Amino acid sequence: MYQTYFGLKEKPFKLVPNPDYLYLSKQHEIALAHLTYAMDQGEGFVVITGEVGTGKTTLCRNFLERLDENSSSAYIFQPALDSVELLTTICNEFGIRTTQASFKQLLDVINAFLIQQNQDGRKVVLLIDEAQNLRVENLELVRMLSNLETTRSKLLQIILVGQPELSDKLDSYELRQLAQRISLTAHLSPLGFDETASYIHHRVHIAAQRNLTLFTPAACRLIFKYSKGIPRMINIACDRALITAFSMERPKVTRAIAGKAIQELTMRGRPPSPHPIKKILAWSLACLVVCAFAGLFYFNRQEIVKLFVPNHITANRIDSTRVKRDVSFGETGEATKTYKIDEPTPLSISPTPEPTSEPAIASAAAEPQLSPTRPHNPIQDALALLDHQNSRFAALAHLLALWEQPHPNQAQLPSQIEDTGYFDIAAHQYGLRLHAIDSDWTLVRRLNLPAIVALKKENSEELVFAALEKWDEKGILLRIEGAPSAIETNLEGLMPLLDGSAYVFWKNILGFDALITEGAPPKAVHAIKALLKNIGYDQIGDSPVFDLHTKQAILDFQKRHFIEPDGLIGPLTKILLIQQAQAVKYPQLSME
């Protein structure tokens, strides 16, 4: 989006742990020196800890890339496995081909491999990232692996990398034997202000492949204050600041631009507050309209009744008249309430679900009783028990379960972060991507992907979250923390509660997160062309060049799927292309 404008070769603040962008603060230098020394000297266990987003994974990958040809390595990044699965994964990472399946057999296979590597003069390292997720029995297994040795040296160097909870776990009484074997430890803390500024300039220089200053000192200070020196948060703020500067056609990021970007991050998904004068004018106009209508109602009540009540209904008292809603009839003759939709859509969205016979689902869409006050929405009872952070994590956990992913660890996710950043980080941890949608429920339905939705609590400004698990002609199913089963509702019942924000996960098999257009890497263009051919655009050639035929195919695809036809392949176009090509098994809102 902004690379060409600022003269960058690529985006400098991606969230992926690219070793090329590793910035060595003093603490990172110490940790890397520990790893290198341990590898050279065979110093048993090494433990590296640090808070979420402090660059542990990037450091690990940089270390592994520095290993010479006389080294073998295994990198485990999702260690929440049972013992047999962990040993099998270690075999796979070392390239060991085996058909053995029992614990004892796998341990013997690994031992034989290590002995052979030692005879060949090779060093072997096992690096386990996110090691705080290891079960106690697997930490004991790791200790057993460290026992594999000759009379002269260890056969295996083990490095455990994780969050501070790892240290607490290793200090437990049941793991005291393992703790005694740890020879080197290092902890990564957030960066200070000077290091934050250096970190920002370092990543810009790498991306530009030349000296380039895009952030003023004042902008760096504001970003430091927002990020608290955590590299992942610095990346999020800097990327947003560059987008803001690009949209304003400014040559660099100033304090004002950084402040605007940070405000967008903290307020994303929430409508901006109107100007005070506009508020006063709006309230004044509303009062005038209400007074005028009240006067008209008082002097000509019967005429008002005639506007809403059909002629064949006799109404002697206005408070005994049941006012009918305006309805329209579709091709099936079924009455559906009409909603104004900003963009054309082939879907017919009915807010009133058909009755369901499923006993395990609590219904929140029952016909409200006529009452002089606003009908109570039963979902509010469930929302009243929620708080922002716990409901956010619970909705995330349920969404990941629909993607058949392991249950997340709440300690792995930064709690003091705005919602879009929180879900974006979580998605990347599981190899997924986030697409945030603002108040476009037609798009949510069309994408047909489970979503996390922000909801408003009654008489409170606090937002809470639920997982949108299903949406079809029968209605909508929500998963709300603490509710014993899914809650059924419909669009009409849900609309008063919606904040406007929805978050969907998707899997980017293209391997390229940036905008794909002219000048995109050949590999990304080739992948796009393969998807286009798969769905019937046979006229495009095999050359990995974003040519005119490719752009025309993209424009046609976007028009067919009600996307703004700009010929650029952004997240929304990628999601729909991958879905149409059936290249990934996605969970769906509706099977229809």
PDB file of C-alpha atoms in Angstrom, residues 20-272:
ATOM      1  CA  ASP A  20      16.316 -10.374   8.947  1.00  0.00           C
ATOM      2  CA  TYR A  21      14.682  -7.665  11.056  1.00  0.00           C
ATOM      3  CA  LEU A  22      16.075  -8.765  14.420  1.00  0.00           C
ATOM      4  CA  TYR A  23      17.085  -5.746  16.467  1.00  0.00           C
ATOM      5  CA  LEU A  24      19.671  -6.600  19.084  1.00  0.00           C
ATOM      6  CA  SER A  25      19.024  -4.609  22.221  1.00  0.00           C
ATOM      7  CA  LYS A  26      21.434  -5.180  25.089  1.00  0.00           C
ATOM      8  CA  GLN A  27      19.208  -7.918  26.483  1.00  0.00           C
ATOM      9  CA  HIS A  28      18.795  -9.543  23.069  1.00  0.00           C
ATOM     10  CA  GLU A  29      22.580  -9.519  22.645  1.00  0.00           C
ATOM     11  CA  ILE A  30      22.999 -11.230  26.026  1.00  0.00           C
ATOM     12  CA  ALA A  31      20.375 -13.865  25.192  1.00  0.00           C
ATOM     13  CA  LEU A  32      21.908 -14.560  21.775  1.00  0.00           C
ATOM     14  CA  ALA A  33      25.359 -14.798  23.344  1.00  0.00           C
ATOM     15  CA  HIS A  34      24.004 -17.348  25.857  1.00  0.00           C
ATOM     16  CA  LEU A  35      22.562 -19.448  23.049  1.00  0.00           C
ATOM     17  CA  THR A  36      25.757 -19.330  20.999  1.00  0.00           C
ATOM     18  CA  TYR A  37      27.957 -20.152  24.004  1.00  0.00           C
ATOM     19  CA  ALA A  38      25.735 -23.044  25.051  1.00  0.00           C
ATOM     20  CA  MET A  39      25.828 -24.484  21.546  1.00  0.00           C
ATOM     21  CA  ASP A  40      29.615 -24.222  21.348  1.00  0.00           C
ATOM     22  CA  GLN A  41      30.283 -25.616  24.814  1.00  0.00           C
ATOM     23  CA  GLY A  42      27.419 -28.116  25.167  1.00  0.00           C
ATOM     24  CA  GLU A  43      26.183 -26.440  28.349  1.00  0.00           C
ATOM     25  CA  GLY A  44      23.067 -28.510  29.060  1.00  0.00           C
ATOM     26  CA  PHE A  45      19.830 -26.537  29.328  1.00  0.00           C
ATOM     27  CA  VAL A  46      19.319 -22.890  28.379  1.00  0.00           C
ATOM     28  CA  VAL A  47      16.129 -20.997  29.310  1.00  0.00           C
ATOM     29  CA  ILE A  48      15.086 -17.739  27.626  1.00  0.00           C
ATOM     30  CA  THR A  49      12.011 -15.942  28.967  1.00  0.00           C
ATOM     31  CA  GLY A  50      10.219 -12.739  28.056  1.00  0.00           C
ATOM     32  CA  GLU A  51       6.795 -11.148  27.970  1.00  0.00           C
ATOM     33  CA  VAL A  52       4.497 -11.535  24.969  1.00  0.00           C
ATOM     34  CA  GLY A  53       5.777  -9.584  21.963  1.00  0.00           C
ATOM     35  CA  THR A  54       9.337  -8.983  23.196  1.00  0.00           C
ATOM     36  CA  GLY A  55      10.923 -10.775  20.224  1.00  0.00           C
ATOM     37  CA  LYS A  56      11.616 -14.255  21.599  1.00  0.00           C
ATOM     38  CA  THR A  57      10.536 -16.110  18.453  1.00  0.00           C
ATOM     39  CA  THR A  58      12.466 -13.757  16.156  1.00  0.00           C
ATOM     40  CA  LEU A  59      15.553 -14.271  18.318  1.00  0.00           C
ATOM     41  CA  CYS A  60      15.135 -18.059  18.131  1.00  0.00           C
ATOM     42  CA  ARG A  61      14.868 -18.098  14.360  1.00  0.00           C
ATOM     43  CA  ASN A  62      17.856 -15.810  14.005  1.00  0.00           C
ATOM     44  CA  PHE A  63      19.876 -18.152  16.212  1.00  0.00           C
ATOM     45  CA  LEU A  64      18.865 -21.206  14.192  1.00  0.00           C
ATOM     46  CA  GLU A  65      19.781 -19.494  10.931  1.00  0.00           C
ATOM     47  CA  ARG A  66      23.266 -18.792  12.302  1.00  0.00           C
ATOM     48  CA  LEU A  67      24.003 -22.467  12.900  1.00  0.00           C
ATOM     49  CA  ASP A  68      26.678 -23.858  10.611  1.00  0.00           C
ATOM     50  CA  GLU A  69      26.425 -26.880   8.332  1.00  0.00           C
ATOM     51  CA  ASN A  70      27.796 -29.178  11.050  1.00  0.00           C
ATOM     52  CA  SER A  71      24.698 -28.690  13.183  1.00  0.00           C
ATOM     53  CA  SER A  72      21.264 -30.313  13.196  1.00  0.00           C
ATOM     54  CA  SER A  73      18.286 -28.574  14.749  1.00  0.00           C
ATOM     55  CA  ALA A  74      14.645 -29.169  15.629  1.00  0.00           C
ATOM     56  CA  TYR A  75      12.306 -26.242  16.264  1.00  0.00           C
ATOM     57  CA  ILE A  76       9.053 -26.963  18.143  1.00  0.00           C
ATOM     58  CA  PHE A  77       6.680 -24.007  18.285  1.00  0.00           C
ATOM     59  CA  GLN A  78       3.403 -25.639  19.412  1.00  0.00           C
ATOM     60  CA  PRO A  79       4.429 -27.930  22.281  1.00  0.00           C
ATOM     61  CA  ALA A  80       0.937 -28.486  23.763  1.00  0.00           C
ATOM     62  CA  LEU A  81       1.096 -32.199  22.864  1.00  0.00           C
ATOM     63  CA  ASP A  82       1.094 -35.504  24.686  1.00  0.00           C
ATOM     64  CA  SER A  83       4.385 -37.364  25.138  1.00  0.00           C
ATOM     65  CA  VAL A  84       4.108 -39.583  22.053  1.00  0.00           C
ATOM     66  CA  GLU A  85       3.048 -36.631  19.881  1.00  0.00           C
ATOM     67  CA  LEU A  86       5.970 -34.572  21.166  1.00  0.00           C
ATOM     68  CA  LEU A  87       8.491 -37.334  20.401  1.00  0.00           C
ATOM     69  CA  THR A  88       6.947 -37.839  16.958  1.00  0.00           C
ATOM     70  CA  THR A  89       7.182 -34.107  16.259  1.00  0.00           C
ATOM     71  CA  ILE A  90      10.835 -34.071  17.344  1.00  0.00           C
ATOM     72  CA  CYS A  91      11.545 -36.963  14.954  1.00  0.00           C
ATOM     73  CA  ASN A  92       9.835 -35.117  12.126  1.00  0.00           C
ATOM     74  CA  GLU A  93      11.765 -31.919  12.808  1.00  0.00           C
ATOM     75  CA  PHE A  94      15.073 -33.781  12.772  1.00  0.00           C
ATOM     76  CA  GLY A  95      14.075 -35.491   9.535  1.00  0.00           C
ATOM     77  CA  ILE A  96      13.982 -38.938  11.143  1.00  0.00           C
ATOM     78  CA  ARG A  97      11.787 -41.317   9.151  1.00  0.00           C
ATOM     79  CA  THR A  98      10.230 -43.933  11.419  1.00  0.00           C
ATOM     80  CA  THR A  99       7.124 -46.091  11.640  1.00  0.00           C
ATOM     81  CA  GLN A 100       7.493 -46.601  15.389  1.00  0.00           C
ATOM     82  CA  ALA A 101       4.563 -45.419  17.472  1.00  0.00           C
ATOM     83  CA  SER A 102       5.208 -46.294  21.121  1.00  0.00           C
ATOM     84  CA  PHE A 103       6.940 -44.027  23.626  1.00  0.00           C
ATOM     85  CA  LYS A 104       9.842 -46.440  24.195  1.00  0.00           C
ATOM     86  CA  GLN A 105      10.391 -47.085  20.495  1.00  0.00           C
ATOM     87  CA  LEU A 106      10.425 -43.377  19.622  1.00  0.00           C
ATOM     88  CA  LEU A 107      12.873 -42.639  22.435  1.00  0.00           C
ATOM     89  CA  ASP A 108      15.176 -45.371  21.137  1.00  0.00           C
ATOM     90  CA  VAL A 109      14.984 -43.980  17.601  1.00  0.00           C
ATOM     91  CA  ILE A 110      15.968 -40.504  18.809  1.00  0.00           C
ATOM     92  CA  ASN A 111      18.812 -41.922  20.891  1.00  0.00           C
ATOM     93  CA  ALA A 112      20.174 -43.826  17.888  1.00  0.00           C
ATOM     94  CA  PHE A 113      19.954 -40.663  15.782  1.00  0.00           C
ATOM     95  CA  LEU A 114      21.864 -38.626  18.372  1.00  0.00           C
ATOM     96  CA  ILE A 115      24.606 -41.242  18.670  1.00  0.00           C
ATOM     97  CA  GLN A 116      25.045 -41.281  14.900  1.00  0.00           C
ATOM     98  CA  GLN A 117      25.165 -37.480  14.771  1.00  0.00           C
ATOM     99  CA  ASN A 118      27.808 -37.485  17.475  1.00  0.00           C
ATOM    100  CA  GLN A 119      29.911 -40.007  15.544  1.00  0.00           C
ATOM    101  CA  ASP A 120      29.644 -37.789  12.476  1.00  0.00           C
ATOM    102  CA  GLY A 121      30.956 -34.832  14.480  1.00  0.00           C
ATOM    103  CA  ARG A 122      27.687 -32.911  14.342  1.00  0.00           C
ATOM    104  CA  LYS A 123      26.075 -30.873  17.106  1.00  0.00           C
ATOM    105  CA  VAL A 124      22.362 -31.270  17.732  1.00  0.00           C
ATOM    106  CA  VAL A 125      20.029 -28.680  19.250  1.00  0.00           C
ATOM    107  CA  LEU A 126      16.365 -28.963  20.245  1.00  0.00           C
ATOM    108  CA  LEU A 127      14.656 -25.563  20.623  1.00  0.00           C
ATOM    109  CA  ILE A 128      11.147 -25.491  22.105  1.00  0.00           C
ATOM    110  CA  ASP A 129       9.302 -22.186  21.741  1.00  0.00           C
ATOM    111  CA  GLU A 130       6.253 -21.307  23.896  1.00  0.00           C
ATOM    112  CA  ALA A 131       7.668 -23.816  26.378  1.00  0.00           C
ATOM    113  CA  GLN A 132       5.372 -22.546  29.154  1.00  0.00           C
ATOM    114  CA  ASN A 133       2.701 -24.657  27.430  1.00  0.00           C
ATOM    115  CA  LEU A 134       4.613 -27.895  27.989  1.00  0.00           C
ATOM    116  CA  ARG A 135       2.875 -30.282  30.345  1.00  0.00           C
ATOM    117  CA  VAL A 136       4.761 -31.292  33.457  1.00  0.00           C
ATOM    118  CA  GLU A 137       5.171 -34.838  32.138  1.00  0.00           C
ATOM    119  CA  ASN A 138       6.660 -33.478  28.920  1.00  0.00           C
ATOM    120  CA  LEU A 139       9.099 -31.295  30.827  1.00  0.00           C
ATOM    121  CA  GLU A 140      10.178 -34.482  32.560  1.00  0.00           C
ATOM    122  CA  LEU A 141      10.483 -36.073  29.114  1.00  0.00           C
ATOM    123  CA  VAL A 142      12.741 -33.220  28.026  1.00  0.00           C
ATOM    124  CA  ARG A 143      14.877 -33.882  31.098  1.00  0.00           C
ATOM    125  CA  MET A 144      15.123 -37.537  30.078  1.00  0.00           C
ATOM    126  CA  LEU A 145      16.307 -36.491  26.623  1.00  0.00           C
ATOM    127  CA  SER A 146      19.054 -34.444  28.268  1.00  0.00           C
ATOM    128  CA  ASN A 147      20.340 -37.662  29.896  1.00  0.00           C
ATOM    129  CA  LEU A 148      21.361 -38.948  26.475  1.00  0.00           C
ATOM    130  CA  GLU A 149      25.115 -38.436  26.570  1.00  0.00           C
ATOM    131  CA  THR A 150      28.516 -40.000  26.107  1.00  0.00           C
ATOM    132  CA  THR A 151      31.309 -40.007  28.675  1.00  0.00           C
ATOM    133  CA  ARG A 152      32.681 -36.844  27.065  1.00  0.00           C
ATOM    134  CA  SER A 153      29.727 -34.706  26.049  1.00  0.00           C
ATOM    135  CA  LYS A 154      25.995 -34.211  25.852  1.00  0.00           C
ATOM    136  CA  LEU A 155      24.369 -35.601  22.743  1.00  0.00           C
ATOM    137  CA  LEU A 156      21.640 -32.964  22.716  1.00  0.00           C
ATOM    138  CA  GLN A 157      21.559 -29.253  23.523  1.00  0.00           C
ATOM    139  CA  ILE A 158      18.096 -28.206  24.757  1.00  0.00           C
ATOM    140  CA  ILE A 159      16.809 -24.622  24.687  1.00  0.00           C
ATOM    141  CA  LEU A 160      13.493 -23.698  26.303  1.00  0.00           C
ATOM    142  CA  VAL A 161      11.962 -20.366  25.301  1.00  0.00           C
ATOM    143  CA  GLY A 162       8.762 -19.042  26.839  1.00  0.00           C
ATOM    144  CA  GLN A 163       6.887 -16.460  28.841  1.00  0.00           C
ATOM    145  CA  PRO A 164       7.669 -15.697  32.508  1.00  0.00           C
ATOM    146  CA  GLU A 165       5.267 -18.453  33.607  1.00  0.00           C
ATOM    147  CA  LEU A 166       7.910 -20.912  32.376  1.00  0.00           C
ATOM    148  CA  SER A 167      10.266 -19.804  35.155  1.00  0.00           C
ATOM    149  CA  ASP A 168       7.498 -20.246  37.721  1.00  0.00           C
ATOM    150  CA  LYS A 169       6.800 -23.736  36.433  1.00  0.00           C
ATOM    151  CA  LEU A 170      10.484 -24.708  36.504  1.00  0.00           C
ATOM    152  CA  ASP A 171      10.739 -23.476  40.103  1.00  0.00           C
ATOM    153  CA  SER A 172       8.088 -25.959  41.229  1.00  0.00           C
ATOM    154  CA  TYR A 173       9.069 -28.796  43.535  1.00  0.00           C
ATOM    155  CA  GLU A 174       8.133 -31.545  41.098  1.00  0.00           C
ATOM    156  CA  LEU A 175      10.525 -30.146  38.457  1.00  0.00           C
ATOM    157  CA  ARG A 176      13.480 -29.535  40.777  1.00  0.00           C
ATOM    158  CA  GLN A 177      15.630 -32.118  38.947  1.00  0.00           C
ATOM    159  CA  LEU A 178      15.134 -30.281  35.690  1.00  0.00           C
ATOM    160  CA  ALA A 179      15.805 -26.889  37.288  1.00  0.00           C
ATOM    161  CA  GLN A 180      19.160 -28.168  38.578  1.00  0.00           C
ATOM    162  CA  ARG A 181      20.278 -28.887  35.012  1.00  0.00           C
ATOM    163  CA  ILE A 182      19.699 -25.332  33.751  1.00  0.00           C
ATOM    164  CA  SER A 183      23.085 -23.727  33.214  1.00  0.00           C
ATOM    165  CA  LEU A 184      22.186 -20.445  31.493  1.00  0.00           C
ATOM    166  CA  THR A 185      19.145 -18.173  31.704  1.00  0.00           C
ATOM    167  CA  ALA A 186      18.234 -14.843  30.123  1.00  0.00           C
ATOM    168  CA  HIS A 187      15.141 -12.638  30.277  1.00  0.00           C
ATOM    169  CA  LEU A 188      13.934 -10.233  27.564  1.00  0.00           C
ATOM    170  CA  SER A 189      12.328  -7.059  28.926  1.00  0.00           C
ATOM    171  CA  PRO A 190      10.558  -4.313  26.945  1.00  0.00           C
ATOM    172  CA  LEU A 191      12.763  -1.742  25.210  1.00  0.00           C
ATOM    173  CA  GLY A 192      13.567   1.663  26.660  1.00  0.00           C
ATOM    174  CA  PHE A 193      12.868   4.866  24.727  1.00  0.00           C
ATOM    175  CA  ASP A 194      16.289   5.096  23.053  1.00  0.00           C
ATOM    176  CA  GLU A 195      16.100   1.439  22.048  1.00  0.00           C
ATOM    177  CA  THR A 196      12.540   1.924  20.754  1.00  0.00           C
ATOM    178  CA  ALA A 197      13.682   4.775  18.489  1.00  0.00           C
ATOM    179  CA  SER A 198      16.651   2.708  17.305  1.00  0.00           C
ATOM    180  CA  TYR A 199      14.371  -0.276  16.721  1.00  0.00           C
ATOM    181  CA  ILE A 200      12.033   1.802  14.538  1.00  0.00           C
ATOM    182  CA  HIS A 201      14.864   3.256  12.456  1.00  0.00           C
ATOM    183  CA  HIS A 202      16.521  -0.170  12.189  1.00  0.00           C
ATOM    184  CA  ARG A 203      13.436  -1.777  10.645  1.00  0.00           C
ATOM    185  CA  VAL A 204      12.914   1.136   8.257  1.00  0.00           C
ATOM    186  CA  HIS A 205      16.527   0.892   7.085  1.00  0.00           C
ATOM    187  CA  ILE A 206      16.214  -2.857   6.485  1.00  0.00           C
ATOM    188  CA  ALA A 207      12.987  -2.425   4.518  1.00  0.00           C
ATOM    189  CA  ALA A 208      14.364   0.484   2.469  1.00  0.00           C
ATOM    190  CA  GLN A 209      17.838  -1.053   2.061  1.00  0.00           C
ATOM    191  CA  ARG A 210      19.287   2.414   2.620  1.00  0.00           C
ATOM    192  CA  ASN A 211      19.392   5.103   5.290  1.00  0.00           C
ATOM    193  CA  LEU A 212      15.911   6.558   5.537  1.00  0.00           C
ATOM    194  CA  THR A 213      14.283   8.502   8.373  1.00  0.00           C
ATOM    195  CA  LEU A 214      10.490   8.235   8.353  1.00  0.00           C
ATOM    196  CA  PHE A 215       9.714   8.876  12.049  1.00  0.00           C
ATOM    197  CA  THR A 216      10.498  12.084  13.931  1.00  0.00           C
ATOM    198  CA  PRO A 217      11.856  11.837  17.505  1.00  0.00           C
ATOM    199  CA  ALA A 218       8.543  13.158  18.845  1.00  0.00           C
ATOM    200  CA  ALA A 219       6.639  10.480  16.932  1.00  0.00           C
ATOM    201  CA  CYS A 220       8.972   7.804  18.339  1.00  0.00           C
ATOM    202  CA  ARG A 221       8.359   9.055  21.869  1.00  0.00           C
ATOM    203  CA  LEU A 222       4.587   8.886  21.427  1.00  0.00           C
ATOM    204  CA  ILE A 223       4.832   5.377  19.967  1.00  0.00           C
ATOM    205  CA  PHE A 224       7.044   4.343  22.891  1.00  0.00           C
ATOM    206  CA  LYS A 225       4.470   5.657  25.332  1.00  0.00           C
ATOM    207  CA  TYR A 226       1.704   3.682  23.587  1.00  0.00           C
ATOM    208  CA  SER A 227       3.668   0.442  23.109  1.00  0.00           C
ATOM    209  CA  LYS A 228       5.486   0.502  26.471  1.00  0.00           C
ATOM    210  CA  GLY A 229       8.551  -0.723  24.580  1.00  0.00           C
ATOM    211  CA  ILE A 230       7.045  -4.055  23.462  1.00  0.00           C
ATOM    212  CA  PRO A 231       8.288  -4.709  19.890  1.00  0.00           C
ATOM    213  CA  ARG A 232       5.034  -6.256  18.681  1.00  0.00           C
ATOM    214  CA  MET A 233       3.063  -3.215  19.811  1.00  0.00           C
ATOM    215  CA  ILE A 234       5.667  -0.918  18.262  1.00  0.00           C
ATOM    216  CA  ASN A 235       5.147  -2.732  14.948  1.00  0.00           C
ATOM    217  CA  ILE A 236       1.368  -2.333  15.121  1.00  0.00           C
ATOM    218  CA  ALA A 237       1.599   1.397  15.903  1.00  0.00           C
ATOM    219  CA  CYS A 238       4.285   2.138  13.297  1.00  0.00           C
ATOM    220  CA  ASP A 239       2.465   0.299  10.525  1.00  0.00           C
ATOM    221  CA  ARG A 240      -0.716   2.229  11.261  1.00  0.00           C
ATOM    222  CA  ALA A 241       1.256   5.503  11.396  1.00  0.00           C
ATOM    223  CA  LEU A 242       2.764   4.876   7.945  1.00  0.00           C
ATOM    224  CA  ILE A 243      -0.682   4.142   6.522  1.00  0.00           C
ATOM    225  CA  THR A 244      -1.968   7.391   8.057  1.00  0.00           C
ATOM    226  CA  ALA A 245       0.966   9.417   6.679  1.00  0.00           C
ATOM    227  CA  PHE A 246       0.447   7.846   3.258  1.00  0.00           C
ATOM    228  CA  SER A 247      -3.268   8.667   3.259  1.00  0.00           C
ATOM    229  CA  MET A 248      -2.433  12.291   4.198  1.00  0.00           C
ATOM    230  CA  GLU A 249       0.367  12.433   1.588  1.00  0.00           C
ATOM    231  CA  ARG A 250       2.982  13.377   4.200  1.00  0.00           C
ATOM    232  CA  PRO A 251       6.685  12.521   3.693  1.00  0.00           C
ATOM    233  CA  LYS A 252       7.231  11.221   7.233  1.00  0.00           C
ATOM    234  CA  VAL A 253       5.480  10.398  10.476  1.00  0.00           C
ATOM    235  CA  THR A 254       5.263  13.341  12.848  1.00  0.00           C
ATOM    236  CA  ARG A 255       3.922  13.385  16.392  1.00  0.00           C
ATOM    237  CA  ALA A 256       0.524  14.558  15.123  1.00  0.00           C
ATOM    238  CA  ILE A 257       0.321  11.715  12.599  1.00  0.00           C
ATOM    239  CA  ALA A 258       1.474   9.150  15.178  1.00  0.00           C
ATOM    240  CA  GLY A 259      -1.172  10.474  17.578  1.00  0.00           C
ATOM    241  CA  LYS A 260      -3.884  10.139  14.946  1.00  0.00           C
ATOM    242  CA  ALA A 261      -2.774   6.590  14.153  1.00  0.00           C
ATOM    243  CA  ILE A 262      -2.731   5.583  17.823  1.00  0.00           C
ATOM    244  CA  GLN A 263      -6.174   7.111  18.290  1.00  0.00           C
ATOM    245  CA  GLU A 264      -7.442   5.004  15.377  1.00  0.00           C
ATOM    246  CA  LEU A 265      -5.957   1.894  16.995  1.00  0.00           C
ATOM    247  CA  THR A 266      -7.511   2.563  20.382  1.00  0.00           C
ATOM    248  CA  MET A 267     -10.883   3.664  18.994  1.00  0.00           C
ATOM    249  CA  ARG A 268     -11.259   1.265  16.066  1.00  0.00           C
ATOM    250  CA  GLY A 269     -14.724  -0.256  15.993  1.00  0.00           C
ATOM    251  CA  ARG A 270     -16.203   2.557  18.123  1.00  0.00           C
ATOM    252  CA  PRO A 271     -18.074   5.445  16.500  1.00  0.00           C
ATOM    253  CA  PRO A 272     -16.346   8.807  17.043  1.00  0.00           C
TER     254      PRO A 272
END
